[in-house]
Amino acid sequence: DAGVIQSPRHEVTEMGQEVTLRCKPISGHNSLFWYRQTMMRGLELLIYFNNNVPIDDSGMPEDRFSAKMPNASFSTLKIQPSEPRDSAVYFCASGGATQSGNTIYFGEGSWLTVV
Amino acid sequence: AQKITQTQPGMFVQEKEAVTLDCTYDTSDQSYGLFWYKQPSSGEMIFLIYQGSYDEQNATEGRYSLNFQKARKSANLVISASQLGDSAMYFCAMREGQGTNAGKSTFGDGTTLTVKP
């Protein structure tokens, strides 16, 4: 089975540009998470969706960040305009909702550098 | 609010020995899941093991076992027979609810494990 698929794997962009990160969750999973990881802050939960609906976006740092999940198989995280402090690894993860467990599986991450 | 505490920023272990990575958690929920993930230097987050709050037996997956002490709110990871490839960052995590009610997740700050040859 395919795991969580993220694109792009690496992105270098200039300050002020729009960045869009994409995620395809594991088929059948009903929860999707966006995390950001930096050396300074560690792993931060930005937002999570259940059944395509945003449940908690309290981790989204500011209005420059937005996330959507138009259907069960696709989500985007957009940064507009981007700033150098947004440089980080952005992980998408999906989780099942079965009685046997609710494990969260991560994609390989999108490594973003804003110069 | 949920909180995960990993008190060991770094740990060393000799190859072939066992090592325990500590994790304590705080939650008011009765239903929750506990997880451990491994993050090698390449950056991916690899799921290792899961324990549900209602599971009476400690979870095991190969060389990994989770020492679950519910009353003490601890969920320590035990790695037996350490290998050089076990050198990585290890994260403890908790997810509120279980099954169809599973929700938000919380991660600890991680423990860096170094296996010495």
PDB file of C-alpha atoms in Angstrom:
ATOM      1  CA  ASP A   1       0.000   0.000   0.000  1.00  0.00           C
ATOM      2  CA  ALA A   2       1.172   3.524  -0.749  1.00  0.00           C
ATOM      3  CA  GLY A   3       2.019   5.627   2.249  1.00  0.00           C
ATOM      4  CA  VAL A   4       1.409   9.319   2.717  1.00  0.00           C
ATOM      5  CA  ILE A   5       2.679  11.140  -0.343  1.00  0.00           C
ATOM      6  CA  GLN A   6       3.971  14.681  -0.123  1.00  0.00           C
ATOM      7  CA  SER A   7       5.173  17.071  -2.779  1.00  0.00           C
ATOM      8  CA  PRO A   8       7.442  18.774  -3.389  1.00  0.00           C
ATOM      9  CA  ARG A   9      10.157  17.012  -1.418  1.00  0.00           C
ATOM     10  CA  HIS A  10      12.388  20.053  -1.534  1.00  0.00           C
ATOM     11  CA  GLU A  11      11.540  23.664  -2.279  1.00  0.00           C
ATOM     12  CA  VAL A  12      13.722  26.734  -2.322  1.00  0.00           C
ATOM     13  CA  THR A  13      11.884  29.989  -2.811  1.00  0.00           C
ATOM     14  CA  GLU A  14      12.422  33.682  -2.387  1.00  0.00           C
ATOM     15  CA  MET A  15      10.898  35.688   0.396  1.00  0.00           C
ATOM     16  CA  GLY A  16       7.479  36.994  -0.561  1.00  0.00           C
ATOM     17  CA  GLN A  17       6.641  34.145  -2.904  1.00  0.00           C
ATOM     18  CA  GLU A  18       3.691  31.852  -2.443  1.00  0.00           C
ATOM     19  CA  VAL A  19       4.449  28.277  -1.441  1.00  0.00           C
ATOM     20  CA  THR A  20       2.010  25.399  -1.801  1.00  0.00           C
ATOM     21  CA  LEU A  21       2.714  22.028  -0.226  1.00  0.00           C
ATOM     22  CA  ARG A  22       0.621  19.048  -1.220  1.00  0.00           C
ATOM     23  CA  CYS A  23      -0.372  15.851   0.504  1.00  0.00           C
ATOM     24  CA  LYS A  24      -2.141  12.659  -0.442  1.00  0.00           C
ATOM     25  CA  PRO A  25      -3.116  10.684   2.681  1.00  0.00           C
ATOM     26  CA  ILE A  26      -3.321   6.930   2.958  1.00  0.00           C
ATOM     27  CA  SER A  27      -6.498   5.680   1.371  1.00  0.00           C
ATOM     28  CA  GLY A  28      -9.197   5.023   3.945  1.00  0.00           C
ATOM     29  CA  HIS A  29      -7.710   7.260   6.611  1.00  0.00           C
ATOM     30  CA  ASN A  30     -10.103   9.890   7.904  1.00  0.00           C
ATOM     31  CA  SER A  31      -7.674  12.161   9.783  1.00  0.00           C
ATOM     32  CA  LEU A  32      -4.992  14.356   8.262  1.00  0.00           C
ATOM     33  CA  PHE A  33      -2.379  16.374  10.095  1.00  0.00           C
ATOM     34  CA  TRP A  34       0.101  19.054   9.048  1.00  0.00           C
ATOM     35  CA  TYR A  35       3.209  19.419  11.220  1.00  0.00           C
ATOM     36  CA  ARG A  36       6.203  21.708  11.060  1.00  0.00           C
ATOM     37  CA  GLN A  37       9.608  20.719  12.397  1.00  0.00           C
ATOM     38  CA  THR A  38      12.483  23.060  13.167  1.00  0.00           C
ATOM     39  CA  MET A  39      15.530  22.797  15.379  1.00  0.00           C
ATOM     40  CA  MET A  40      14.283  25.624  17.580  1.00  0.00           C
ATOM     41  CA  ARG A  41      10.657  24.568  18.061  1.00  0.00           C
ATOM     42  CA  GLY A  42      10.748  20.847  17.444  1.00  0.00           C
ATOM     43  CA  LEU A  43       7.646  19.214  15.990  1.00  0.00           C
ATOM     44  CA  GLU A  44       4.581  21.476  15.979  1.00  0.00           C
ATOM     45  CA  LEU A  45       1.058  20.512  14.990  1.00  0.00           C
ATOM     46  CA  LEU A  46      -0.249  23.194  12.657  1.00  0.00           C
ATOM     47  CA  ILE A  47      -3.720  21.893  11.825  1.00  0.00           C
ATOM     48  CA  TYR A  48      -5.648  18.674  11.639  1.00  0.00           C
ATOM     49  CA  PHE A  49      -8.699  17.539   9.714  1.00  0.00           C
ATOM     50  CA  ASN A  50     -11.249  14.830  10.437  1.00  0.00           C
ATOM     51  CA  ASN A  51     -13.350  13.706   7.496  1.00  0.00           C
ATOM     52  CA  ASN A  52     -12.043  16.649   5.454  1.00  0.00           C
ATOM     53  CA  VAL A  53     -13.191  19.189   8.057  1.00  0.00           C
ATOM     54  CA  PRO A  54     -10.625  21.342   9.905  1.00  0.00           C
ATOM     55  CA  ILE A  55     -10.971  20.505  13.593  1.00  0.00           C
ATOM     56  CA  ASP A  56      -8.141  22.425  15.215  1.00  0.00           C
ATOM     57  CA  ASP A  57      -6.057  25.090  13.503  1.00  0.00           C
ATOM     58  CA  SER A  58      -4.746  26.691  16.682  1.00  0.00           C
ATOM     59  CA  GLY A  59      -1.206  25.784  15.679  1.00  0.00           C
ATOM     60  CA  MET A  60      -1.278  27.763  12.441  1.00  0.00           C
ATOM     61  CA  PRO A  61       1.251  30.509  13.141  1.00  0.00           C
ATOM     62  CA  GLU A  62      -0.464  33.397  11.400  1.00  0.00           C
ATOM     63  CA  ASP A  63      -2.750  34.421   8.603  1.00  0.00           C
ATOM     64  CA  ARG A  64      -0.058  33.821   6.033  1.00  0.00           C
ATOM     65  CA  PHE A  65      -0.693  30.105   6.517  1.00  0.00           C
ATOM     66  CA  SER A  66      -3.776  28.368   5.219  1.00  0.00           C
ATOM     67  CA  ALA A  67      -4.723  24.723   4.732  1.00  0.00           C
ATOM     68  CA  LYS A  68      -7.458  23.048   2.768  1.00  0.00           C
ATOM     69  CA  MET A  69      -8.744  19.544   2.293  1.00  0.00           C
ATOM     70  CA  PRO A  70     -11.181  19.582  -0.625  1.00  0.00           C
ATOM     71  CA  ASN A  71     -11.611  15.809  -0.594  1.00  0.00           C
ATOM     72  CA  ALA A  72     -10.497  12.708   1.268  1.00  0.00           C
ATOM     73  CA  SER A  73      -7.461  12.155  -0.910  1.00  0.00           C
ATOM     74  CA  PHE A  74      -5.871  15.584  -1.100  1.00  0.00           C
ATOM     75  CA  SER A  75      -4.766  18.448   1.119  1.00  0.00           C
ATOM     76  CA  THR A  76      -2.702  21.590   0.660  1.00  0.00           C
ATOM     77  CA  LEU A  77      -0.782  23.855   2.995  1.00  0.00           C
ATOM     78  CA  LYS A  78      -0.189  27.298   1.573  1.00  0.00           C
ATOM     79  CA  ILE A  79       2.117  30.048   2.777  1.00  0.00           C
ATOM     80  CA  GLN A  80       1.578  33.469   1.267  1.00  0.00           C
ATOM     81  CA  PRO A  81       3.750  35.471   1.441  1.00  0.00           C
ATOM     82  CA  SER A  82       6.624  33.282   2.580  1.00  0.00           C
ATOM     83  CA  GLU A  83       9.317  34.527   4.966  1.00  0.00           C
ATOM     84  CA  PRO A  84      12.771  33.149   5.850  1.00  0.00           C
ATOM     85  CA  ARG A  85      11.495  32.089   9.293  1.00  0.00           C
ATOM     86  CA  ASP A  86       9.109  29.690   7.553  1.00  0.00           C
ATOM     87  CA  SER A  87      12.072  27.541   6.541  1.00  0.00           C
ATOM     88  CA  ALA A  88      11.400  24.118   8.041  1.00  0.00           C
ATOM     89  CA  VAL A  89      10.410  20.575   7.252  1.00  0.00           C
ATOM     90  CA  TYR A  90       6.665  20.289   6.797  1.00  0.00           C
ATOM     91  CA  PHE A  91       5.186  16.873   7.429  1.00  0.00           C
ATOM     92  CA  CYS A  92       1.800  15.648   6.421  1.00  0.00           C
ATOM     93  CA  ALA A  93       0.442  12.650   8.298  1.00  0.00           C
ATOM     94  CA  SER A  94      -2.732  10.649   8.157  1.00  0.00           C
ATOM     95  CA  GLY A  95      -4.464   8.494  10.697  1.00  0.00           C
ATOM     96  CA  GLY A  96      -7.017   5.745  10.604  1.00  0.00           C
ATOM     97  CA  ALA A  97     -10.019   5.499  12.843  1.00  0.00           C
ATOM     98  CA  THR A  98     -10.508   1.834  13.477  1.00  0.00           C
ATOM     99  CA  GLN A  99     -11.278   0.023  16.686  1.00  0.00           C
ATOM    100  CA  SER A 100      -7.923  -1.712  16.504  1.00  0.00           C
ATOM    101  CA  GLY A 101      -5.918   1.453  16.620  1.00  0.00           C
ATOM    102  CA  ASN A 102      -5.498   5.007  15.469  1.00  0.00           C
ATOM    103  CA  THR A 103      -1.880   5.157  14.388  1.00  0.00           C
ATOM    104  CA  ILE A 104      -0.650   8.229  12.571  1.00  0.00           C
ATOM    105  CA  TYR A 105       1.630   7.672   9.590  1.00  0.00           C
ATOM    106  CA  PHE A 106       3.906  10.370   8.244  1.00  0.00           C
ATOM    107  CA  GLY A 107       4.925  11.356   4.765  1.00  0.00           C
ATOM    108  CA  GLU A 108       8.581  11.913   3.966  1.00  0.00           C
ATOM    109  CA  GLY A 109       8.262  15.640   4.511  1.00  0.00           C
ATOM    110  CA  SER A 110       8.643  18.741   2.384  1.00  0.00           C
ATOM    111  CA  TRP A 111      11.908  20.566   3.070  1.00  0.00           C
ATOM    112  CA  LEU A 112      11.234  24.271   2.594  1.00  0.00           C
ATOM    113  CA  THR A 113      13.933  26.920   2.399  1.00  0.00           C
ATOM    114  CA  VAL A 114      12.924  30.566   2.051  1.00  0.00           C
ATOM    115  CA  VAL A 115      15.783  32.876   1.117  1.00  0.00           C
TER     116      VAL A 115
ATOM    117  CA  ALA B   1      -4.547  19.875  27.757  1.00  0.00           C
ATOM    118  CA  GLN B   2      -2.374  16.968  26.760  1.00  0.00           C
ATOM    119  CA  LYS B   3       1.351  17.020  27.423  1.00  0.00           C
ATOM    120  CA  ILE B   4       4.184  14.607  26.641  1.00  0.00           C
ATOM    121  CA  THR B   5       7.465  14.822  28.554  1.00  0.00           C
ATOM    122  CA  GLN B   6      10.676  13.181  27.449  1.00  0.00           C
ATOM    123  CA  THR B   7      13.286  14.026  30.059  1.00  0.00           C
ATOM    124  CA  GLN B   8      16.311  12.551  28.292  1.00  0.00           C
ATOM    125  CA  PRO B   9      17.593  14.846  25.533  1.00  0.00           C
ATOM    126  CA  GLY B  10      20.345  12.359  24.707  1.00  0.00           C
ATOM    127  CA  MET B  11      21.111   8.746  25.513  1.00  0.00           C
ATOM    128  CA  PHE B  12      24.044   6.450  24.785  1.00  0.00           C
ATOM    129  CA  VAL B  13      23.954   2.673  24.675  1.00  0.00           C
ATOM    130  CA  GLN B  14      26.473   0.017  23.800  1.00  0.00           C
ATOM    131  CA  GLU B  15      25.684  -2.121  20.775  1.00  0.00           C
ATOM    132  CA  LYS B  16      23.743  -5.294  21.670  1.00  0.00           C
ATOM    133  CA  GLU B  17      22.600  -3.903  25.018  1.00  0.00           C
ATOM    134  CA  ALA B  18      19.052  -2.888  25.916  1.00  0.00           C
ATOM    135  CA  VAL B  19      18.022   0.728  26.440  1.00  0.00           C
ATOM    136  CA  THR B  20      14.958   2.400  27.908  1.00  0.00           C
ATOM    137  CA  LEU B  21      13.717   5.757  26.659  1.00  0.00           C
ATOM    138  CA  ASP B  22      11.470   7.542  29.106  1.00  0.00           C
ATOM    139  CA  CYS B  23       8.122   9.114  28.370  1.00  0.00           C
ATOM    140  CA  THR B  24       5.494  10.498  30.726  1.00  0.00           C
ATOM    141  CA  TYR B  25       2.218  11.960  29.691  1.00  0.00           C
ATOM    142  CA  ASP B  26      -0.543  14.063  31.118  1.00  0.00           C
ATOM    143  CA  THR B  27      -4.154  13.875  30.050  1.00  0.00           C
ATOM    144  CA  SER B  28      -7.598  13.989  31.561  1.00  0.00           C
ATOM    145  CA  ASP B  29      -8.953  11.693  28.876  1.00  0.00           C
ATOM    146  CA  GLN B  30      -9.735   8.094  29.754  1.00  0.00           C
ATOM    147  CA  SER B  31      -9.364   6.963  26.162  1.00  0.00           C
ATOM    148  CA  TYR B  32      -6.125   7.640  24.329  1.00  0.00           C
ATOM    149  CA  GLY B  33      -3.363   6.056  22.318  1.00  0.00           C
ATOM    150  CA  LEU B  34       0.378   6.213  22.899  1.00  0.00           C
ATOM    151  CA  PHE B  35       2.970   5.965  20.135  1.00  0.00           C
ATOM    152  CA  TRP B  36       6.678   5.929  19.537  1.00  0.00           C
ATOM    153  CA  TYR B  37       8.329   7.138  16.354  1.00  0.00           C
ATOM    154  CA  LYS B  38      11.918   6.967  15.139  1.00  0.00           C
ATOM    155  CA  GLN B  39      13.468   9.763  13.127  1.00  0.00           C
ATOM    156  CA  PRO B  40      16.873   8.867  11.639  1.00  0.00           C
ATOM    157  CA  SER B  41      19.208  11.486  10.284  1.00  0.00           C
ATOM    158  CA  SER B  42      17.555  11.143   6.875  1.00  0.00           C
ATOM    159  CA  GLY B  43      14.506  12.850   8.369  1.00  0.00           C
ATOM    160  CA  GLU B  44      11.576  10.514   7.875  1.00  0.00           C
ATOM    161  CA  MET B  45       9.268   9.720  10.789  1.00  0.00           C
ATOM    162  CA  ILE B  46       8.925   5.980  11.227  1.00  0.00           C
ATOM    163  CA  PHE B  47       6.122   4.523  13.333  1.00  0.00           C
ATOM    164  CA  LEU B  48       7.435   1.944  15.814  1.00  0.00           C
ATOM    165  CA  ILE B  49       4.786   0.886  18.296  1.00  0.00           C
ATOM    166  CA  TYR B  50       1.308   1.675  19.612  1.00  0.00           C
ATOM    167  CA  GLN B  51      -0.398   1.177  22.974  1.00  0.00           C
ATOM    168  CA  GLY B  52      -4.061   1.870  23.641  1.00  0.00           C
ATOM    169  CA  SER B  53      -5.057   3.149  27.056  1.00  0.00           C
ATOM    170  CA  TYR B  54      -7.373   0.179  27.567  1.00  0.00           C
ATOM    171  CA  ASP B  55      -4.814  -2.412  26.514  1.00  0.00           C
ATOM    172  CA  GLU B  56      -3.890  -4.505  29.516  1.00  0.00           C
ATOM    173  CA  GLN B  57      -0.766  -6.021  28.031  1.00  0.00           C
ATOM    174  CA  ASN B  58       2.328  -4.090  27.028  1.00  0.00           C
ATOM    175  CA  ALA B  59       2.730  -3.724  23.285  1.00  0.00           C
ATOM    176  CA  THR B  60       5.649  -5.414  21.564  1.00  0.00           C
ATOM    177  CA  GLU B  61       6.970  -5.159  18.010  1.00  0.00           C
ATOM    178  CA  GLY B  62      10.105  -7.145  17.366  1.00  0.00           C
ATOM    179  CA  ARG B  63      12.913  -5.592  19.410  1.00  0.00           C
ATOM    180  CA  TYR B  64      10.644  -2.784  20.601  1.00  0.00           C
ATOM    181  CA  SER B  65       8.400  -2.989  23.622  1.00  0.00           C
ATOM    182  CA  LEU B  66       6.369  -0.335  25.370  1.00  0.00           C
ATOM    183  CA  ASN B  67       6.413  -0.413  29.161  1.00  0.00           C
ATOM    184  CA  PHE B  68       2.970   1.014  29.899  1.00  0.00           C
ATOM    185  CA  GLN B  69       2.278   2.033  33.496  1.00  0.00           C
ATOM    186  CA  LYS B  70      -1.091   3.711  33.427  1.00  0.00           C
ATOM    187  CA  ALA B  71      -1.239   4.774  37.073  1.00  0.00           C
ATOM    188  CA  ARG B  72       2.119   6.501  36.733  1.00  0.00           C
ATOM    189  CA  LYS B  73       1.216   7.842  33.284  1.00  0.00           C
ATOM    190  CA  SER B  74       4.379   6.539  31.759  1.00  0.00           C
ATOM    191  CA  ALA B  75       4.984   4.852  28.417  1.00  0.00           C
ATOM    192  CA  ASN B  76       8.660   4.017  28.192  1.00  0.00           C
ATOM    193  CA  LEU B  77      10.148   2.493  25.056  1.00  0.00           C
ATOM    194  CA  VAL B  78      12.503  -0.441  25.525  1.00  0.00           C
ATOM    195  CA  ILE B  79      14.818  -1.387  22.682  1.00  0.00           C
ATOM    196  CA  SER B  80      16.472  -4.746  23.153  1.00  0.00           C
ATOM    197  CA  ALA B  81      19.749  -5.794  21.547  1.00  0.00           C
ATOM    198  CA  SER B  82      20.587  -2.322  20.232  1.00  0.00           C
ATOM    199  CA  GLN B  83      21.993  -2.032  16.736  1.00  0.00           C
ATOM    200  CA  LEU B  84      24.014   0.754  15.147  1.00  0.00           C
ATOM    201  CA  GLY B  85      21.031   1.500  12.936  1.00  0.00           C
ATOM    202  CA  ASP B  86      18.988   2.359  16.009  1.00  0.00           C
ATOM    203  CA  SER B  87      20.895   5.638  16.353  1.00  0.00           C
ATOM    204  CA  ALA B  88      18.218   8.252  15.771  1.00  0.00           C
ATOM    205  CA  MET B  89      15.832  10.678  17.428  1.00  0.00           C
ATOM    206  CA  TYR B  90      12.889   8.989  19.153  1.00  0.00           C
ATOM    207  CA  PHE B  91       9.561  10.714  19.747  1.00  0.00           C
ATOM    208  CA  CYS B  92       6.843   9.734  22.157  1.00  0.00           C
ATOM    209  CA  ALA B  93       3.351  10.836  21.171  1.00  0.00           C
ATOM    210  CA  MET B  94      -0.223  10.629  22.374  1.00  0.00           C
ATOM    211  CA  ARG B  95      -3.496  10.845  20.520  1.00  0.00           C
ATOM    212  CA  GLU B  96      -6.716  11.584  22.339  1.00  0.00           C
ATOM    213  CA  GLY B  97      -9.556   9.174  21.885  1.00  0.00           C
ATOM    214  CA  GLN B  98      -9.438   5.848  20.122  1.00  0.00           C
ATOM    215  CA  GLY B  99     -11.027   4.286  17.111  1.00  0.00           C
ATOM    216  CA  THR B 100     -13.602   6.484  15.416  1.00  0.00           C
ATOM    217  CA  ASN B 101     -13.245   9.086  18.163  1.00  0.00           C
ATOM    218  CA  ALA B 102      -9.507   9.516  17.713  1.00  0.00           C
ATOM    219  CA  GLY B 103      -8.478  13.140  17.482  1.00  0.00           C
ATOM    220  CA  LYS B 104      -5.609  15.483  18.152  1.00  0.00           C
ATOM    221  CA  SER B 105      -2.038  14.306  18.627  1.00  0.00           C
ATOM    222  CA  THR B 106       0.714  15.648  20.880  1.00  0.00           C
ATOM    223  CA  PHE B 107       4.432  14.926  20.574  1.00  0.00           C
ATOM    224  CA  GLY B 108       7.293  15.114  23.038  1.00  0.00           C
ATOM    225  CA  ASP B 109      10.559  16.932  22.336  1.00  0.00           C
ATOM    226  CA  GLY B 110      12.377  13.738  21.484  1.00  0.00           C
ATOM    227  CA  THR B 111      15.388  11.773  22.742  1.00  0.00           C
ATOM    228  CA  THR B 112      18.503  11.365  20.649  1.00  0.00           C
ATOM    229  CA  LEU B 113      19.833   7.831  20.947  1.00  0.00           C
ATOM    230  CA  THR B 114      23.393   7.016  19.990  1.00  0.00           C
ATOM    231  CA  VAL B 115      24.453   3.388  19.769  1.00  0.00           C
ATOM    232  CA  LYS B 116      28.172   2.850  20.321  1.00  0.00           C
ATOM    233  CA  PRO B 117      29.998   0.007  18.568  1.00  0.00           C
TER     234      PRO B 117
END
